[in-house]
CSV table of N, CA and C in Angstrom, one decimal:
chain,number,residue,atom,x,y,z
X,1,ASP,N,164.1,92.8,142.3
X,1,ASP,CA,164.2,92.8,143.8
X,1,ASP,C,162.9,92.7,144.3
X,2,ASP,N,162.5,92.1,145.5
X,2,ASP,CA,161.2,92.1,146.1
X,2,ASP,C,160.8,93.4,146.6
X,3,THR,N,161.7,94.4,146.7
X,3,THR,CA,161.2,95.8,147.2
X,3,THR,C,160.6,96.5,146.0
X,4,GLN,N,160.9,96.1,144.7
X,4,GLN,CA,160.3,96.9,143.6
X,4,GLN,C,158.8,96.8,143.5
X,5,ASN,N,158.1,97.9,143.5
X,5,ASN,CA,156.6,97.9,143.3
X,5,ASN,C,156.2,97.5,141.9
X,6,VAL,N,155.1,96.9,141.7
X,6,VAL,CA,154.6,96.5,140.3
X,6,VAL,C,154.1,97.7,139.5
X,7,GLY,N,153.4,98.5,140.3
X,7,GLY,CA,152.8,99.7,139.7
X,7,GLY,C,153.7,100.5,138.8
X,8,PRO,N,154.8,100.9,139.4
X,8,PRO,CA,155.8,101.8,138.3
X,8,PRO,C,156.2,100.8,137.1
X,9,MET,N,156.3,99.5,137.4
X,9,MET,CA,156.7,98.7,136.3
X,9,MET,C,155.7,98.7,135.1
X,10,LEU,N,154.4,98.6,135.6
X,10,LEU,CA,153.3,98.7,134.6
X,10,LEU,C,153.3,100.1,133.8
X,11,LYS,N,153.5,101.0,134.6
X,11,LYS,CA,153.8,102.5,134.0
X,11,LYS,C,154.7,102.4,132.8
X,12,THR,N,155.9,101.9,133.2
X,12,THR,CA,157.1,101.8,132.3
X,12,THR,C,156.7,101.0,131.1
X,13,ILE,N,156.1,99.8,131.3
X,13,ILE,CA,155.5,99.0,130.2
X,13,ILE,C,154.6,99.7,129.2
X,14,LYS,N,153.7,100.4,129.8
X,14,LYS,CA,152.7,101.0,129.0
X,14,LYS,C,153.4,102.3,128.2
X,15,ALA,N,154.3,102.9,128.7
X,15,ALA,CA,155.0,104.0,128.1
X,15,ALA,C,155.9,103.4,127.0
X,16,GLY,N,156.6,102.3,127.2
X,16,GLY,CA,157.6,101.9,126.3
X,16,GLY,C,156.8,101.1,125.3
X,17,GLY,N,155.6,100.7,125.4
X,17,GLY,CA,154.8,99.9,124.4
X,17,GLY,C,154.4,100.8,123.2
X,18,GLY,N,154.2,102.1,123.5
X,18,GLY,CA,153.7,103.0,122.5
X,18,GLY,C,152.3,102.8,122.0
X,19,LYS,N,151.9,103.2,120.8
X,19,LYS,CA,150.6,103.1,120.4
X,19,LYS,C,150.2,101.6,120.1
X,20,VAL,N,151.2,100.7,120.0
X,20,VAL,CA,150.8,99.3,119.6
X,20,VAL,C,150.5,98.5,120.7
X,21,LEU,N,150.8,99.0,122.0
X,21,LEU,CA,150.4,98.2,123.2
X,21,LEU,C,149.0,98.5,123.6
X,22,GLU,N,148.2,97.5,123.4
X,22,GLU,CA,146.7,97.7,123.5
X,22,GLU,C,146.5,97.5,125.2
X,23,SER,N,147.0,96.5,125.8
X,23,SER,CA,146.8,96.2,127.2
X,23,SER,C,148.1,95.5,127.9
X,24,VAL,N,148.1,95.7,129.2
X,24,VAL,CA,149.1,95.0,129.9
X,24,VAL,C,148.5,94.6,131.3
X,25,SER,N,148.8,93.5,131.8
X,25,SER,CA,148.4,93.2,133.2
X,25,SER,C,149.4,92.1,133.7
X,26,VAL,N,149.4,92.2,135.2
X,26,VAL,CA,150.2,91.2,135.7
X,26,VAL,C,149.3,90.0,135.9
X,27,PHE,N,150.0,88.9,135.5
X,27,PHE,CA,149.2,87.5,135.8
X,27,PHE,C,149.9,86.6,136.8
X,28,ASP,N,151.1,86.8,137.3
X,28,ASP,CA,151.8,86.0,138.3
X,28,ASP,C,152.8,86.9,139.0
X,29,ILE,N,153.0,86.8,140.3
X,29,ILE,CA,154.0,87.0,141.2
X,29,ILE,C,154.5,85.8,141.8
X,30,TYR,N,155.9,85.6,141.6
X,30,TYR,CA,156.3,84.3,142.1
X,30,TYR,C,157.6,84.6,143.2
X,31,ARG,N,157.7,84.1,144.2
X,31,ARG,CA,158.7,84.1,145.2
X,31,ARG,C,159.3,82.7,145.4
X,32,SER,N,160.6,82.6,145.5
X,32,SER,CA,161.2,81.3,145.7
X,32,SER,C,162.7,81.5,146.1
X,33,ASP,N,163.2,80.8,147.1
X,33,ASP,CA,164.6,80.8,147.4
X,33,ASP,C,165.4,80.5,146.1
X,34,ALA,N,164.9,79.7,145.1
X,34,ALA,CA,165.6,79.5,143.8
X,34,ALA,C,165.9,80.7,143.1
X,35,LEU,N,165.1,81.8,143.4
X,35,LEU,CA,165.3,83.1,142.5
X,35,LEU,C,166.4,83.8,143.2
X,36,GLY,N,166.7,83.5,144.3
X,36,GLY,CA,167.7,84.2,145.1
X,36,GLY,C,167.1,85.1,146.2
X,37,GLU,N,167.8,85.4,147.3
X,37,GLU,CA,167.3,86.1,148.4
X,37,GLU,C,166.6,87.4,148.0
X,38,ASN,N,165.6,87.7,148.5
X,38,ASN,CA,164.9,89.1,148.3
X,38,ASN,C,164.6,89.3,146.8
X,39,LYS,N,164.3,88.2,146.1
X,39,LYS,CA,163.9,88.3,144.7
X,39,LYS,C,162.6,87.9,144.5
X,40,LYS,N,161.8,88.4,143.3
X,40,LYS,CA,160.6,88.0,143.0
X,40,LYS,C,160.5,87.9,141.5
X,41,SER,N,159.6,87.1,140.9
X,41,SER,CA,159.5,87.0,139.6
X,41,SER,C,158.1,87.6,139.2
X,42,VAL,N,158.0,88.5,138.3
X,42,VAL,CA,156.6,89.1,137.9
X,42,VAL,C,156.4,88.8,136.4
X,43,ALA,N,155.2,88.2,136.2
X,43,ALA,CA,154.8,87.8,134.8
X,43,ALA,C,154.0,88.7,134.4
X,44,PHE,N,154.1,89.4,133.2
X,44,PHE,CA,153.2,90.3,132.6
X,44,PHE,C,152.5,89.7,131.3
X,45,SER,N,151.2,89.8,131.1
X,45,SER,CA,150.7,89.7,129.8
X,45,SER,C,150.5,91.0,128.9
X,46,MET,N,150.9,90.8,127.8
X,46,MET,CA,150.9,92.1,127.0
X,46,MET,C,150.2,91.8,125.6
X,47,THR,N,149.2,92.7,125.2
X,47,THR,CA,148.6,92.6,123.9
X,47,THR,C,149.0,93.9,123.0
X,48,PHE,N,149.5,93.4,122.0
X,48,PHE,CA,150.0,94.3,120.9
X,48,PHE,C,149.1,94.2,119.7
X,49,ARG,N,148.6,95.6,119.4
X,49,ARG,CA,147.4,95.5,118.4
X,49,ARG,C,147.4,96.9,117.7
X,50,ARG,N,146.9,96.9,116.5
X,50,ARG,CA,146.7,98.2,115.8
X,50,ARG,C,145.3,98.0,115.1
X,51,ALA,N,144.5,99.1,115.1
X,51,ALA,CA,143.1,98.8,114.7
X,51,ALA,C,143.2,98.9,113.1
X,52,ASP,N,144.2,99.5,112.4
X,52,ASP,CA,144.1,99.7,111.1
X,52,ASP,C,144.7,98.7,110.1
X,53,ARG,N,145.5,97.8,110.8
X,53,ARG,CA,146.2,96.8,110.0
X,53,ARG,C,146.9,95.7,111.0
X,54,THR,N,147.5,94.7,110.4
X,54,THR,CA,148.1,93.6,111.1
X,54,THR,C,149.5,94.1,111.5
X,55,LEU,N,149.9,93.9,112.7
X,55,LEU,CA,151.4,94.2,113.1
X,55,LEU,C,152.2,93.1,112.6
X,56,GLU,N,153.3,93.7,112.1
X,56,GLU,CA,154.4,92.7,111.8
X,56,GLU,C,155.3,92.3,113.0
X,57,GLU,N,155.9,91.1,112.9
X,57,GLU,CA,156.7,90.6,114.2
X,57,GLU,C,157.8,91.6,114.5
X,58,GLY,N,158.4,92.1,113.4
X,58,GLY,CA,159.4,93.2,113.8
X,58,GLY,C,159.0,94.5,114.5
X,59,GLU,N,157.7,94.9,114.2
X,59,GLU,CA,157.1,96.0,115.0
X,59,GLU,C,156.9,95.6,116.5
X,60,VAL,N,156.5,94.4,116.6
X,60,VAL,CA,156.3,94.0,118.1
X,60,VAL,C,157.5,93.8,118.8
X,61,ASN,N,158.4,93.2,118.2
X,61,ASN,CA,159.7,93.0,118.7
X,61,ASN,C,160.5,94.2,119.1
X,62,LYS,N,160.4,95.2,118.3
X,62,LYS,CA,161.0,96.5,118.5
X,62,LYS,C,160.5,97.2,119.8
X,63,GLN,N,159.1,97.1,119.9
X,63,GLN,CA,158.5,97.7,121.1
X,63,GLN,C,159.0,96.8,122.5
X,64,PHE,N,158.8,95.5,122.1
X,64,PHE,CA,159.2,94.6,123.3
X,64,PHE,C,160.5,94.8,123.9
X,65,ASP,N,161.4,94.9,122.9
X,65,ASP,CA,162.9,95.2,123.3
X,65,ASP,C,163.1,96.6,123.9
X,66,ARG,N,162.3,97.5,123.6
X,66,ARG,CA,162.3,98.8,124.3
X,66,ARG,C,161.8,98.6,125.7
X,67,ILE,N,160.7,98.0,125.9
X,67,ILE,CA,160.1,97.7,127.2
X,67,ILE,C,161.2,97.0,128.1
X,68,LEU,N,161.7,95.9,127.6
X,68,LEU,CA,162.7,95.1,128.4
X,68,LEU,C,164.0,96.0,128.7
X,69,SER,N,164.4,96.8,127.9
X,69,SER,CA,165.7,97.6,128.2
X,69,SER,C,165.2,98.7,129.2
X,70,LYS,N,164.0,99.3,129.1
X,70,LYS,CA,163.7,100.3,130.1
X,70,LYS,C,163.5,99.5,131.5
X,71,LEU,N,162.9,98.4,131.5
X,71,LEU,CA,162.6,97.7,132.9
X,71,LEU,C,164.1,97.3,133.3
X,72,ALA,N,165.0,96.8,132.5
X,72,ALA,CA,166.3,96.5,133.0
X,72,ALA,C,167.0,97.7,133.6
X,73,SER,N,167.0,98.9,132.9
X,73,SER,CA,167.7,100.1,133.4
X,73,SER,C,166.9,100.8,134.6
X,74,ASP,N,165.6,100.7,134.7
X,74,ASP,CA,165.0,101.4,135.7
X,74,ASP,C,164.8,100.4,137.0
X,75,PHE,N,164.7,99.2,136.8
X,75,PHE,CA,164.3,98.4,138.0
X,75,PHE,C,165.3,97.2,138.3
X,76,GLY,N,166.3,96.9,137.3
X,76,GLY,CA,167.2,96.0,137.3
X,76,GLY,C,166.5,94.6,136.9
X,77,ALA,N,165.4,94.7,136.3
X,77,ALA,CA,164.8,93.5,135.8
X,77,ALA,C,165.5,92.7,134.7
X,78,GLU,N,165.3,91.4,134.8
X,78,GLU,CA,165.9,90.6,133.7
X,78,GLU,C,165.0,89.5,133.4
X,79,ILE,N,165.0,88.9,132.2
X,79,ILE,CA,164.2,87.7,131.8
X,79,ILE,C,164.7,86.5,132.6
X,80,ARG,N,163.7,85.9,133.2
X,80,ARG,CA,164.0,84.7,133.9
X,80,ARG,C,163.9,83.4,133.0
X,81,SER,N,165.0,82.6,133.0
X,81,SER,CA,164.9,81.5,132.0
X,81,SER,C,164.7,80.2,132.8
């Protein structure tokens, strides 16, 4: 929803990303009637990394799914297709 603030979303992403989430930032906020009334699309850039070894795809996917689940439950967020 357009009333949701991005700051709490960033905090949720950081908490959900655990030790492998190196950074997160907002790179776009989009509003359009095509999204629905009082809706916005927020795009985040996330960097996952470990200093001691290369991450495997499954490790990143696990954290990413955890982040998505928490954003959905806390903010009603969903992936825009």
